[in-house]
């Protein structure tokens, strides 16, 4: 199990350019040509509906597949000043959903303040909660209450309904803590019918393979978690592992890189390409720069217009119809049933 | 050819249509229909396929359905149990013939 981030280890793979170079040099089957063959000349935004904010790379876990290269040794977090700029820019727009991610977004000292301010603007808040943060330190034990008070939608990773696969990917003891945290959320009403408190789980494969049917996996997860632990939840989102950052390191080290890239490319699905999340989402990094998606953010591929690439220059009219920057990693969102932060798209 | 089996040949399965398109189409249409969700789930069918792959000892099928079973969300325990089912049936198929052996021995022995 890894205990340090790529950046801490000074790995070449912590450099975005190096990752892009590895991805670009693998195959001459390039993503843009696949788009064109599907009748998509340029990938463009339909309208920004989801405003994703990365509150920092700091995390209490060091998952093997993490595309953010997050971990306890990462100190980059969003300042309150950047949050204030976001709130100012979001005010009065038609954007109704904020998706807060990290790292562990709750570790940002201004997390609770930011959530409350977003709610005051009438914005629905989703938090990508890794579950174990709730039990990592007594100061986070009240998170279920805080989430409930602010009607926050909780979206949590749980790669499998058994300990072995979960702990191999996310760290020793993660499954047990996750189960306890889910039970705490259930006690507050999360995931239960009629409460309106949404608890969604995220499944991603524990290795170099694609996720299967979202509906079928959701059925299995619901049955197993309910029977063994009394846990209930609303929906399961299946997400494909993106071949960047620490998952790229795993693929290369395990000899699966070529196999996995071929699998992604061979599984290109034009229907998924038409509905990728970047067509209705933008992603803001911890330092305020704007990206077409969370993955472009990690590869440091900002939105194309340099004059409007930072939150201080926020221009919704531009973002609503912008051309999206694509690369070979985009095959990760178009393979099979497709993949997004909200699960399958085709 | 260095080996009778080449793992990269698995990806060429569809190329069997080169020598007979009509029969290949019939087979692959049938194959697709068999594995679609029905009275059995896709996951259950994947585990059956994995067990059969071991029974017929097809390396292509073993690779394909080990991967497929993972994608369908099968656990390692479920996959190994499926292999043991194949093993038990294969072993049982040998052992049950022991009755035939005993019948013969008893018939010709005093």
PDB file of N, CA and C in Angstrom, chain A residues 160-162 168 208-212 217 219-220 259 262-263 266, chain B residues 11 37 41-43 63 67 70-78:
ATOM      1  N   UNK A 160     -16.216  -1.535  -3.160  1.00  0.00           N
ATOM      2  CA  UNK A 160     -16.811  -2.865  -3.122  1.00  0.00           C
ATOM      3  C   UNK A 160     -17.525  -3.055  -1.794  1.00  0.00           C
ATOM      4  N   UNK A 161     -18.404  -4.051  -1.762  1.00  0.00           N
ATOM      5  CA  UNK A 161     -19.148  -4.287  -0.532  1.00  0.00           C
ATOM      6  C   UNK A 161     -18.442  -5.289   0.369  1.00  0.00           C
ATOM      7  N   UNK A 162     -17.166  -5.531   0.071  1.00  0.00           N
ATOM      8  CA  UNK A 162     -16.366  -6.401   0.932  1.00  0.00           C
ATOM      9  C   UNK A 162     -15.068  -5.702   1.298  1.00  0.00           C
ATOM     10  N   UNK A 168      -7.606  -2.941  -0.263  1.00  0.00           N
ATOM     11  CA  UNK A 168      -6.453  -2.998  -1.178  1.00  0.00           C
ATOM     12  C   UNK A 168      -6.356  -1.706  -1.978  1.00  0.00           C
ATOM     13  N   UNK A 208      -7.512  -3.057 -13.272  1.00  0.00           N
ATOM     14  CA  UNK A 208      -7.484  -2.634 -14.675  1.00  0.00           C
ATOM     15  C   UNK A 208      -8.640  -3.225 -15.465  1.00  0.00           C
ATOM     16  N   UNK A 209      -9.836  -2.936 -15.048  1.00  0.00           N
ATOM     17  CA  UNK A 209     -11.013  -3.380 -15.799  1.00  0.00           C
ATOM     18  C   UNK A 209     -12.108  -2.331 -15.682  1.00  0.00           C
ATOM     19  N   UNK A 210     -13.095  -2.423 -16.569  1.00  0.00           N
ATOM     20  CA  UNK A 210     -14.154  -1.419 -16.604  1.00  0.00           C
ATOM     21  C   UNK A 210     -15.277  -1.787 -15.643  1.00  0.00           C
ATOM     22  N   UNK A 211     -16.049  -0.800 -15.227  1.00  0.00           N
ATOM     23  CA  UNK A 211     -17.205  -1.141 -14.393  1.00  0.00           C
ATOM     24  C   UNK A 211     -18.287  -1.829 -15.217  1.00  0.00           C
ATOM     25  N   UNK A 212     -19.015  -2.736 -14.597  1.00  0.00           N
ATOM     26  CA  UNK A 212     -20.128  -3.390 -15.281  1.00  0.00           C
ATOM     27  C   UNK A 212     -21.374  -2.535 -15.215  1.00  0.00           C
ATOM     28  N   UNK A 217     -24.924  -3.574 -10.558  1.00  0.00           N
ATOM     29  CA  UNK A 217     -24.038  -3.405  -9.403  1.00  0.00           C
ATOM     30  C   UNK A 217     -24.781  -2.742  -8.243  1.00  0.00           C
ATOM     31  N   UNK A 219     -27.882  -3.054  -7.525  1.00  0.00           N
ATOM     32  CA  UNK A 219     -28.722  -4.105  -6.922  1.00  0.00           C
ATOM     33  C   UNK A 219     -27.884  -4.975  -5.975  1.00  0.00           C
ATOM     34  N   UNK A 220     -26.684  -5.361  -6.426  1.00  0.00           N
ATOM     35  CA  UNK A 220     -25.812  -6.201  -5.586  1.00  0.00           C
ATOM     36  C   UNK A 220     -25.372  -5.450  -4.325  1.00  0.00           C
ATOM     37  N   UNK A 259      -2.679  -2.805 -21.998  1.00  0.00           N
ATOM     38  CA  UNK A 259      -3.929  -3.572 -21.971  1.00  0.00           C
ATOM     39  C   UNK A 259      -5.113  -2.663 -21.643  1.00  0.00           C
ATOM     40  N   UNK A 262      -5.865  -0.023 -24.432  1.00  0.00           N
ATOM     41  CA  UNK A 262      -6.550  -0.680 -25.560  1.00  0.00           C
ATOM     42  C   UNK A 262      -8.010  -0.945 -25.211  1.00  0.00           C
ATOM     43  N   UNK A 263      -8.215  -1.376 -23.978  1.00  0.00           N
ATOM     44  CA  UNK A 263      -9.582  -1.668 -23.513  1.00  0.00           C
ATOM     45  C   UNK A 263     -10.450  -0.402 -23.584  1.00  0.00           C
ATOM     46  N   UNK A 266     -10.843   0.549 -27.382  1.00  0.00           N
ATOM     47  CA  UNK A 266     -11.712  -0.421 -28.070  1.00  0.00           C
ATOM     48  C   UNK A 266     -13.170  -0.294 -27.618  1.00  0.00           C
TER      49      UNK A 266
ATOM     50  N   UNK B  11      -8.505 -11.377 -29.243  1.00  0.00           N
ATOM     51  CA  UNK B  11      -9.119 -10.182 -29.835  1.00  0.00           C
ATOM     52  C   UNK B  11      -9.522 -10.417 -31.294  1.00  0.00           C
ATOM     53  N   UNK B  37     -29.190 -10.337 -20.029  1.00  0.00           N
ATOM     54  CA  UNK B  37     -29.940 -10.601 -18.791  1.00  0.00           C
ATOM     55  C   UNK B  37     -31.286 -11.246 -19.117  1.00  0.00           C
ATOM     56  N   UNK B  41     -29.234 -13.459 -14.139  1.00  0.00           N
ATOM     57  CA  UNK B  41     -28.604 -12.145 -14.321  1.00  0.00           C
ATOM     58  C   UNK B  41     -27.331 -12.300 -15.164  1.00  0.00           C
ATOM     59  N   UNK B  42     -26.838 -11.184 -15.688  1.00  0.00           N
ATOM     60  CA  UNK B  42     -25.581 -11.229 -16.445  1.00  0.00           C
ATOM     61  C   UNK B  42     -24.442 -11.724 -15.551  1.00  0.00           C
ATOM     62  N   UNK B  43     -24.502 -11.357 -14.285  1.00  0.00           N
ATOM     63  CA  UNK B  43     -23.447 -11.771 -13.353  1.00  0.00           C
ATOM     64  C   UNK B  43     -23.472 -13.290 -13.151  1.00  0.00           C
ATOM     65  N   UNK B  63      -9.399 -16.269 -19.575  1.00  0.00           N
ATOM     66  CA  UNK B  63      -9.039 -14.843 -19.515  1.00  0.00           C
ATOM     67  C   UNK B  63     -10.286 -13.974 -19.676  1.00  0.00           C
ATOM     68  N   UNK B  67     -12.050 -11.725 -16.497  1.00  0.00           N
ATOM     69  CA  UNK B  67     -12.193 -10.279 -16.646  1.00  0.00           C
ATOM     70  C   UNK B  67     -13.667  -9.874 -16.603  1.00  0.00           C
ATOM     71  N   UNK B  70     -15.132  -9.985 -13.126  1.00  0.00           N
ATOM     72  CA  UNK B  70     -14.736  -8.816 -12.328  1.00  0.00           C
ATOM     73  C   UNK B  70     -15.591  -7.612 -12.710  1.00  0.00           C
ATOM     74  N   UNK B  71     -15.741  -7.409 -14.023  1.00  0.00           N
ATOM     75  CA  UNK B  71     -16.542  -6.263 -14.481  1.00  0.00           C
ATOM     76  C   UNK B  71     -17.987  -6.365 -14.012  1.00  0.00           C
ATOM     77  N   UNK B  72     -18.482  -7.588 -13.922  1.00  0.00           N
ATOM     78  CA  UNK B  72     -19.872  -7.767 -13.491  1.00  0.00           C
ATOM     79  C   UNK B  72     -20.023  -7.647 -11.978  1.00  0.00           C
ATOM     80  N   UNK B  73     -18.894  -7.442 -11.286  1.00  0.00           N
ATOM     81  CA  UNK B  73     -18.957  -7.229  -9.843  1.00  0.00           C
ATOM     82  C   UNK B  73     -18.851  -8.496  -9.020  1.00  0.00           C
ATOM     83  N   UNK B  74     -18.376  -9.583  -9.614  1.00  0.00           N
ATOM     84  CA  UNK B  74     -18.211 -10.825  -8.848  1.00  0.00           C
ATOM     85  C   UNK B  74     -17.019 -10.691  -7.907  1.00  0.00           C
ATOM     86  N   UNK B  75     -17.128 -11.308  -6.756  1.00  0.00           N
ATOM     87  CA  UNK B  75     -16.002 -11.279  -5.825  1.00  0.00           C
ATOM     88  C   UNK B  75     -15.061 -12.432  -6.140  1.00  0.00           C
ATOM     89  N   UNK B  76     -13.850 -12.339  -5.617  1.00  0.00           N
ATOM     90  CA  UNK B  76     -12.869 -13.406  -5.834  1.00  0.00           C
ATOM     91  C   UNK B  76     -13.388 -14.734  -5.255  1.00  0.00           C
ATOM     92  N   UNK B  77     -14.095 -14.646  -4.122  1.00  0.00           N
ATOM     93  CA  UNK B  77     -14.631 -15.862  -3.509  1.00  0.00           C
ATOM     94  C   UNK B  77     -15.661 -16.527  -4.427  1.00  0.00           C
ATOM     95  N   UNK B  78     -16.517 -15.708  -5.022  1.00  0.00           N
ATOM     96  CA  UNK B  78     -17.544 -16.255  -5.927  1.00  0.00           C
ATOM     97  C   UNK B  78     -16.879 -16.909  -7.137  1.00  0.00           C
TER      98      UNK B  78
END
